Structures are given as structure tokens and as C-alpha cells.
């Protein structure tokens, strides 16, 4: 297994710092500003008066064309383990764990600026610029899928393409359509998800993956995540709507849908139709679907071979570097 840092020699955790001045131009610090254990990449604002925040940790593995892997709410980068094993011989993988999730320190909410979603989009673009990545493909699951779609629509000059793994551009529209909010979505201020009233991490994990080992892994990530961050980010996702922006996509995008995600309340046909409706504005010349019929939300748990085959086929066609 090849694990690299910026100089391709050793494994590190890279804590990327970004500014809350989301619309300001960013100016990167020189290499002498990199910190040790973990190393840090600092993105500073053009206006030095703005505070900085730690937006995500990154592990860099392998060599080759760059691929960025983003997990979802209350998940760590470890959810991409099988994909990393499948791709590391041919690609340089930048595996993110977003702030507040999977044991990574949360961003103080007063530093979110326009919001967590916008903050993370800017942080990822700053990271791409700082590391001089040549149009990386962004692969995201759930919340990460939303971010991948947002970057494909909003920054096609900086990324080479995107794979959206069971993410929706307008999550709230799905639940308003079904006239009921998802269980356990909250914006309370409890310190840990497991401590929220009525919150059962294992019950939620069982609804999102069939494999017992994966259910435990998902629940463990939840309990290591920051409760207020998880709740408020879910609230942002419920309010967000990328659908009008999808027409701006000009890079190849693949959406992988999990057709058992709505079971037993929605049929696979209904889930697929919802995906097709939500992404209808994505240009057909740049966007296509593939569906895992027997998978719940964590496709990497229920259909890992299928997922990795879809990803590798996409990368072979669109991302040779």
C-alpha cells in the first residue's frame, strides 16, 4: 500500500484550514507554515482580519491522477476503505473526514459564515489549489455526494468530474413530497448524537446498511461525531436545493443510487424515479445514472464490488491524468 504526503514519502493526516470569508480570494501560506503531527495546509483570507477554521482532515494514499473522497454526515473517511484498496495502485487518493465527524474536531458554529456546506465547498477548492491538483475527480457519499454535485456545477474549471454516491440535490424536497421529516434529524445542542433523546445509532445504522459489521462501524462513527454539527448540517441539507444549478454542469458526473434506501416505505422504482426527477436538469451530455437495486444507503457496505467497478469504469473513461 502506497501512502504519501505532499512529497510522496510518508503517511500523514493533513488538517486543512480554510477561511470563513467564503467569497474572498484566498492566499496560501508558504511551505514553512506547515505544521507537524498532523501536517496542516493553511488557507488564509485576503483579508487577514477573518478567523480561520479547521475544515477537514485528509489522508493521502497512492500515486497517479488525483481523486478526492468525501464521506457523509457523521461518517469518517474509513467508509472508503474498499474503494481505496481498489484504486490505490493507480490513483492518488485524498480521503477526507469533514470537521465535526468521525472524531475530527468541529468548527465553531460562529465561524460557519454562510453555512457549513458553502464553507466546505470553499475549503475543498482551496485545498485543490494549494496542492496543485490537476482537475481531480471528486467522489462523495450522501452529504459528500451533494458537495460533489455542487462542485461539478459551480467549479467545473477546477475539477475533472464527480461521482455522487446516493446523494440528493434537494433532500428536503424528498421529505416534503412524502409529508414527513426523517427520523432523528435535529438541530439541538447535545454534545453527542448518542445522547439525544430517542436517538438510537444502531437503529439508524440498520436502516442504512444490511451488513452487521458495517452497522457497527456506522454507529461508531456517529457516536464519535459532534451532535450539534451533525444536527445542524442535516438541517442545512434539508433546506438546500441545488436543482436550479445542475444545468451548469460541464464535467462528467455519475450518480450512483441505492434503490433500497427508501425500503420498506418506497419501492425501488419510486426511489429511482425520485432520483431521475431531482437530477432532471443535469445535462444528459454530462450526467448519467447507475443504480444498485439491492443496496441501502451505504452502497460501499451492501454492494462494494459493484460500487468499485462503477467508479473504476468512470475513472478509466474520464480521468487518466
Tab-separated table of C-alpha atoms in Angstrom:
chain	number	residue	atom	x	y	z
A	1	UNK	CA	0.000	0.000	0.000
A	2	UNK	CA	1.462	3.306	-1.078
A	3	UNK	CA	0.774	6.124	1.362
A	4	UNK	CA	2.026	9.571	0.585
A	5	UNK	CA	2.151	13.094	1.870
A	6	UNK	CA	2.678	16.169	-0.236
A	7	UNK	CA	6.200	14.962	-1.020
A	8	UNK	CA	5.060	11.334	-1.554
A	9	UNK	CA	7.141	9.838	1.261
A	10	UNK	CA	5.097	9.047	4.366
A	11	UNK	CA	1.523	8.868	5.616
A	12	UNK	CA	0.123	11.887	7.366
A	13	UNK	CA	-3.169	13.355	8.405
A	14	UNK	CA	-3.479	16.735	6.753
A	15	UNK	CA	-5.647	19.204	8.621
A	16	UNK	CA	-6.768	21.722	6.054
A	17	UNK	CA	-7.534	25.203	7.303
A	18	UNK	CA	-9.933	27.447	5.460
A	19	UNK	CA	-11.303	30.932	5.978
A	20	UNK	CA	-14.843	31.899	6.725
A	21	UNK	CA	-14.624	34.664	4.162
A	22	UNK	CA	-16.213	32.433	1.548
A	23	UNK	CA	-16.338	34.941	-1.259
A	24	UNK	CA	-12.887	36.418	-0.710
A	25	UNK	CA	-9.867	35.368	-2.725
A	26	UNK	CA	-7.560	33.057	-0.780
A	27	UNK	CA	-3.823	33.458	-0.351
A	28	UNK	CA	-1.889	30.330	0.648
A	29	UNK	CA	0.900	30.320	3.193
A	30	UNK	CA	4.368	29.051	2.232
A	31	UNK	CA	5.585	25.549	2.985
A	32	UNK	CA	7.315	26.824	6.130
A	33	UNK	CA	3.872	27.290	7.662
A	34	UNK	CA	3.063	23.564	7.511
A	35	UNK	CA	2.538	22.066	10.927
A	36	UNK	CA	3.623	18.643	12.150
A	37	UNK	CA	1.547	15.764	13.542
A	38	UNK	CA	-0.701	16.244	11.637
A	39	UNK	CA	0.687	18.390	8.872
A	40	UNK	CA	-1.512	21.342	8.035
A	41	UNK	CA	-2.253	23.255	4.888
A	42	UNK	CA	-3.259	26.796	5.741
A	43	UNK	CA	-5.596	28.802	3.532
A	44	UNK	CA	-5.674	32.391	4.700
A	45	UNK	CA	-8.050	35.130	3.636
A	46	UNK	CA	-7.106	38.075	1.513
A	47	UNK	CA	-8.455	39.985	4.469
A	48	UNK	CA	-6.244	38.881	7.348
A	49	UNK	CA	-8.914	40.029	9.806
A	50	UNK	CA	-11.030	36.905	9.243
A	51	UNK	CA	-10.506	33.909	11.581
A	52	UNK	CA	-9.571	30.526	10.141
A	53	UNK	CA	-11.185	27.170	10.858
A	54	UNK	CA	-10.091	23.538	10.520
A	55	UNK	CA	-12.448	22.248	7.831
A	56	UNK	CA	-11.355	18.639	7.361
A	57	UNK	CA	-8.621	16.075	7.844
A	58	UNK	CA	-7.109	14.400	4.775
A	59	UNK	CA	-5.172	11.183	4.322
A	60	UNK	CA	-3.262	10.895	1.039
A	61	UNK	CA	-2.658	7.398	-0.346
A	62	UNK	CA	-1.175	6.210	-3.636
A	63	UNK	CA	0.179	7.942	-6.721
A	64	UNK	CA	-1.340	8.937	-10.036
A	65	UNK	CA	-4.260	11.149	-11.122
A	66	UNK	CA	-5.886	12.774	-8.095
A	67	UNK	CA	-9.206	11.603	-6.658
A	68	UNK	CA	-10.908	13.242	-3.655
A	69	UNK	CA	-13.157	11.024	-1.487
A	70	UNK	CA	-15.737	12.703	0.774
A	71	UNK	CA	-17.892	10.813	3.309
A	72	UNK	CA	-21.296	11.880	4.584
A	73	UNK	CA	-22.766	13.294	7.778
A	74	UNK	CA	-21.319	11.671	10.916
A	75	UNK	CA	-19.042	9.423	8.834
A	76	UNK	CA	-15.268	9.138	8.711
A	77	UNK	CA	-13.052	8.637	5.691
A	78	UNK	CA	-12.794	4.976	6.706
A	79	UNK	CA	-16.061	4.278	4.862
A	80	UNK	CA	-13.985	4.397	1.648
A	81	UNK	CA	-11.660	1.558	2.694
A	82	UNK	CA	-12.645	-0.918	-0.041
A	83	UNK	CA	-12.561	1.812	-2.686
A	84	UNK	CA	-9.101	2.872	-1.532
A	85	UNK	CA	-7.913	-0.725	-1.802
A	86	UNK	CA	-9.367	-0.959	-5.309
A	87	UNK	CA	-7.829	2.292	-6.602
A	88	UNK	CA	-4.620	2.983	-4.694
A	89	UNK	CA	-2.332	1.285	-7.212
A	90	UNK	CA	-3.373	3.674	-9.978
A	91	UNK	CA	-4.581	6.904	-8.367
A	92	UNK	CA	-3.558	9.396	-5.706
A	93	UNK	CA	-6.454	9.313	-3.228
A	94	UNK	CA	-7.225	12.260	-0.949
A	95	UNK	CA	-9.539	10.816	1.713
A	96	UNK	CA	-11.393	13.460	3.697
A	97	UNK	CA	-13.100	13.360	7.082
A	98	UNK	CA	-15.085	16.560	7.494
A	99	UNK	CA	-14.880	18.683	10.639
A	100	UNK	CA	-17.212	17.545	13.408
A	101	UNK	CA	-17.491	13.990	12.104
A	102	UNK	CA	-15.734	10.713	12.929
A	103	UNK	CA	-13.681	12.197	15.757
A	104	UNK	CA	-12.456	15.292	13.882
A	105	UNK	CA	-12.750	18.494	15.906
A	106	UNK	CA	-15.842	20.539	14.977
A	107	UNK	CA	-15.749	24.044	13.535
A	108	UNK	CA	-17.187	26.622	15.973
A	109	UNK	CA	-20.594	27.475	14.580
A	110	UNK	CA	-19.925	31.215	14.744
A	111	UNK	CA	-17.250	30.558	12.094
A	112	UNK	CA	-19.571	28.852	9.607
A	113	UNK	CA	-20.196	32.067	7.706
A	114	UNK	CA	-22.797	31.364	5.013
A	115	UNK	CA	-23.091	27.819	6.327
A	116	UNK	CA	-21.270	24.507	6.622
A	117	UNK	CA	-21.989	23.417	3.040
A	118	UNK	CA	-20.620	26.593	1.481
A	119	UNK	CA	-17.673	26.572	3.879
A	120	UNK	CA	-16.704	23.033	2.875
A	121	UNK	CA	-17.040	23.779	-0.838
A	122	UNK	CA	-14.615	26.690	-0.493
A	123	UNK	CA	-12.274	24.616	1.668
A	124	UNK	CA	-12.110	21.831	-0.924
A	125	UNK	CA	-11.401	24.309	-3.728
A	126	UNK	CA	-8.695	25.935	-1.607
A	127	UNK	CA	-7.168	22.523	-0.964
A	128	UNK	CA	-7.171	21.710	-4.694
A	129	UNK	CA	-5.408	24.995	-5.419
A	130	UNK	CA	-2.872	24.643	-2.633
A	131	UNK	CA	-1.950	21.078	-3.549
A	132	UNK	CA	-1.911	21.975	-7.259
A	133	UNK	CA	-4.151	19.046	-8.076
A	134	UNK	CA	-4.834	18.735	-11.801
A	135	UNK	CA	-8.613	18.633	-12.132
A	136	UNK	CA	-9.246	15.868	-9.570
A	137	UNK	CA	-12.375	13.766	-9.685
A	138	UNK	CA	-14.499	14.336	-6.577
A	139	UNK	CA	-16.341	11.284	-5.229
A	140	UNK	CA	-18.804	11.834	-2.403
A	141	UNK	CA	-21.291	9.786	-0.414
A	142	UNK	CA	-24.538	11.343	0.838
A	143	UNK	CA	-23.509	14.816	2.083
A	144	UNK	CA	-20.292	14.204	0.130
A	145	UNK	CA	-22.403	13.484	-2.939
A	146	UNK	CA	-24.176	16.812	-2.506
A	147	UNK	CA	-20.780	18.550	-2.306
A	148	UNK	CA	-19.561	16.686	-5.403
A	149	UNK	CA	-22.625	17.864	-7.346
A	150	UNK	CA	-22.185	21.418	-6.058
A	151	UNK	CA	-18.554	21.485	-7.189
A	152	UNK	CA	-19.424	19.999	-10.590
A	153	UNK	CA	-21.996	22.747	-11.098
A	154	UNK	CA	-20.051	25.609	-9.545
A	155	UNK	CA	-16.377	24.923	-10.227
A	156	UNK	CA	-16.041	22.896	-13.451
A	157	UNK	CA	-12.747	24.660	-14.205
A	158	UNK	CA	-11.159	23.193	-11.054
A	159	UNK	CA	-12.395	19.605	-11.036
A	160	UNK	CA	-12.360	16.961	-13.720
A	161	UNK	CA	-15.629	15.305	-12.799
A	162	UNK	CA	-17.754	13.972	-9.964
A	163	UNK	CA	-19.317	10.762	-8.711
A	164	UNK	CA	-22.352	11.217	-6.492
A	165	UNK	CA	-22.917	8.136	-4.310
A	166	UNK	CA	-26.521	8.192	-3.089
A	167	UNK	CA	-26.685	11.938	-2.515
A	168	UNK	CA	-29.603	14.195	-3.464
A	169	UNK	CA	-29.507	17.803	-4.662
A	170	UNK	CA	-32.657	18.660	-2.679
A	171	UNK	CA	-33.093	16.344	0.303
A	172	UNK	CA	-35.830	18.454	1.870
A	173	UNK	CA	-37.939	18.244	-1.281
A	174	UNK	CA	-37.975	14.463	-0.917
A	175	UNK	CA	-39.396	14.630	2.593
A	176	UNK	CA	-41.839	17.439	1.875
A	177	UNK	CA	-43.056	15.303	-1.006
A	178	UNK	CA	-43.601	12.458	1.449
A	179	UNK	CA	-45.071	14.918	4.028
A	180	UNK	CA	-42.854	13.689	6.880
A	181	UNK	CA	-39.334	14.628	8.040
A	182	UNK	CA	-36.701	11.927	8.505
A	183	UNK	CA	-36.427	10.488	11.991
A	184	UNK	CA	-33.673	11.774	14.268
A	185	UNK	CA	-32.965	14.933	12.248
A	186	UNK	CA	-32.381	17.578	14.881
A	187	UNK	CA	-30.580	20.834	15.488
A	188	UNK	CA	-30.376	20.508	19.252
A	189	UNK	CA	-27.238	21.285	21.214
A	190	UNK	CA	-26.467	17.911	22.782
A	191	UNK	CA	-22.774	17.069	22.791
A	192	UNK	CA	-23.033	13.636	21.153
A	193	UNK	CA	-25.582	12.104	18.773
A	194	UNK	CA	-25.994	9.061	21.008
A	195	UNK	CA	-27.096	11.330	23.856
A	196	UNK	CA	-30.044	12.861	22.004
A	197	UNK	CA	-33.465	11.936	23.250
A	198	UNK	CA	-34.801	8.984	21.273
A	199	UNK	CA	-31.673	8.682	19.128
A	200	UNK	CA	-30.515	5.108	18.539
A	201	UNK	CA	-27.341	4.957	16.388
A	202	UNK	CA	-27.673	1.216	15.761
A	203	UNK	CA	-31.296	1.541	14.652
A	204	UNK	CA	-30.300	4.245	12.198
A	205	UNK	CA	-27.299	2.216	11.036
A	206	UNK	CA	-29.511	-0.805	10.379
A	207	UNK	CA	-31.710	1.351	8.147
A	208	UNK	CA	-28.672	2.373	6.088
A	209	UNK	CA	-26.730	-0.910	5.683
A	210	UNK	CA	-27.520	-4.610	5.810
A	211	UNK	CA	-24.155	-5.965	6.972
A	212	UNK	CA	-23.910	-6.183	10.805
A	213	UNK	CA	-20.235	-5.263	10.815
A	214	UNK	CA	-20.954	-2.175	8.762
A	215	UNK	CA	-23.863	-1.278	11.012
A	216	UNK	CA	-21.469	-1.240	13.962
A	217	UNK	CA	-18.949	0.835	12.012
A	218	UNK	CA	-21.591	3.384	11.027
A	219	UNK	CA	-22.915	3.630	14.583
A	220	UNK	CA	-19.382	4.032	15.941
A	221	UNK	CA	-18.718	6.938	13.570
A	222	UNK	CA	-21.976	8.538	14.724
A	223	UNK	CA	-21.043	8.338	18.388
A	224	UNK	CA	-17.605	9.848	17.635
A	225	UNK	CA	-19.218	12.754	15.789
A	226	UNK	CA	-20.261	16.102	17.226
A	227	UNK	CA	-24.009	16.189	17.861
A	228	UNK	CA	-24.647	19.885	17.140
A	229	UNK	CA	-22.642	19.693	13.920
A	230	UNK	CA	-24.495	16.599	12.713
A	231	UNK	CA	-27.880	18.074	13.516
A	232	UNK	CA	-27.259	21.485	12.015
A	233	UNK	CA	-25.662	20.094	8.862
A	234	UNK	CA	-28.699	17.852	8.371
A	235	UNK	CA	-30.828	20.954	8.803
A	236	UNK	CA	-28.805	22.724	6.098
A	237	UNK	CA	-29.179	19.757	3.764
A	238	UNK	CA	-32.934	19.744	4.334
A	239	UNK	CA	-33.096	23.405	3.269
A	240	UNK	CA	-30.583	23.225	0.402
A	241	UNK	CA	-31.684	22.944	-3.213
A	242	UNK	CA	-29.070	22.504	-5.938
A	243	UNK	CA	-31.577	21.636	-8.665
A	244	UNK	CA	-31.524	25.034	-10.417
A	245	UNK	CA	-27.709	24.931	-10.574
A	246	UNK	CA	-27.437	21.473	-12.132
A	247	UNK	CA	-27.880	22.881	-15.644
A	248	UNK	CA	-24.425	24.473	-15.279
A	249	UNK	CA	-22.651	21.086	-15.068
A	250	UNK	CA	-19.954	20.837	-17.750
A	251	UNK	CA	-17.874	17.932	-16.446
A	252	UNK	CA	-18.783	14.235	-16.487
A	253	UNK	CA	-20.935	13.294	-13.492
A	254	UNK	CA	-22.064	9.824	-12.450
A	255	UNK	CA	-24.852	9.380	-9.911
A	256	UNK	CA	-25.000	6.002	-8.152
A	257	UNK	CA	-28.345	5.428	-6.450
A	258	UNK	CA	-29.228	2.877	-3.752
A	259	UNK	CA	-32.696	1.577	-4.556
A	260	UNK	CA	-33.338	0.016	-1.127
A	261	UNK	CA	-32.696	3.334	0.635
A	262	UNK	CA	-36.414	4.024	0.932
A	263	UNK	CA	-37.436	0.493	1.968
A	264	UNK	CA	-39.941	-0.504	3.190
A	265	UNK	CA	-41.751	2.798	2.599
A	266	UNK	CA	-40.734	3.293	-1.038
A	267	UNK	CA	-40.280	0.764	-3.823
A	268	UNK	CA	-37.048	0.634	-5.842
A	269	UNK	CA	-38.994	2.059	-8.770
A	270	UNK	CA	-40.142	5.022	-6.691
A	271	UNK	CA	-36.609	5.679	-5.425
A	272	UNK	CA	-35.217	5.597	-8.961
A	273	UNK	CA	-37.954	7.906	-10.224
A	274	UNK	CA	-37.189	10.381	-7.457
A	275	UNK	CA	-33.516	10.410	-8.404
A	276	UNK	CA	-34.358	10.971	-12.047
A	277	UNK	CA	-36.736	13.819	-11.160
A	278	UNK	CA	-34.293	15.551	-8.811
A	279	UNK	CA	-31.432	15.429	-11.323
A	280	UNK	CA	-33.525	16.123	-14.412
A	281	UNK	CA	-31.799	19.476	-15.017
A	282	UNK	CA	-28.328	17.925	-15.219
A	283	UNK	CA	-27.378	17.939	-18.926
A	284	UNK	CA	-27.644	14.452	-20.401
A	285	UNK	CA	-24.364	15.030	-22.228
A	286	UNK	CA	-22.560	15.247	-18.873
A	287	UNK	CA	-24.627	13.150	-16.456
A	288	UNK	CA	-25.663	9.529	-16.211
A	289	UNK	CA	-27.142	7.177	-13.607
A	290	UNK	CA	-26.413	3.676	-12.371
A	291	UNK	CA	-28.488	2.002	-9.652
A	292	UNK	CA	-27.683	-0.640	-7.042
A	293	UNK	CA	-31.023	-2.409	-6.759
A	294	UNK	CA	-30.285	-4.387	-3.580
A	295	UNK	CA	-28.346	-1.760	-1.656
A	296	UNK	CA	-29.310	0.527	1.187
A	297	UNK	CA	-27.782	3.984	1.622
A	298	UNK	CA	-24.197	2.799	2.251
A	299	UNK	CA	-23.511	1.212	-1.131
A	300	UNK	CA	-19.918	0.602	-0.024
A	301	UNK	CA	-21.363	-1.729	2.629
A	302	UNK	CA	-24.052	-3.551	0.639
A	303	UNK	CA	-22.561	-3.614	-2.876
A	304	UNK	CA	-18.837	-2.800	-2.604
A	305	UNK	CA	-17.745	-4.727	-5.699
A	306	UNK	CA	-20.435	-3.086	-7.821
A	307	UNK	CA	-19.572	0.354	-6.423
A	308	UNK	CA	-15.873	-0.018	-7.086
A	309	UNK	CA	-16.473	-1.395	-10.584
A	310	UNK	CA	-18.636	1.635	-11.387
A	311	UNK	CA	-16.017	4.020	-10.007
A	312	UNK	CA	-13.138	2.350	-11.829
A	313	UNK	CA	-15.040	2.307	-15.123
A	314	UNK	CA	-15.797	6.016	-14.761
A	315	UNK	CA	-12.175	6.860	-13.919
A	316	UNK	CA	-10.874	4.768	-16.825
A	317	UNK	CA	-13.134	6.649	-19.215
A	318	UNK	CA	-12.700	10.163	-17.831
A	319	UNK	CA	-9.643	10.515	-15.589
A	320	UNK	CA	-6.366	9.225	-16.932
A	321	UNK	CA	-4.404	12.293	-15.856
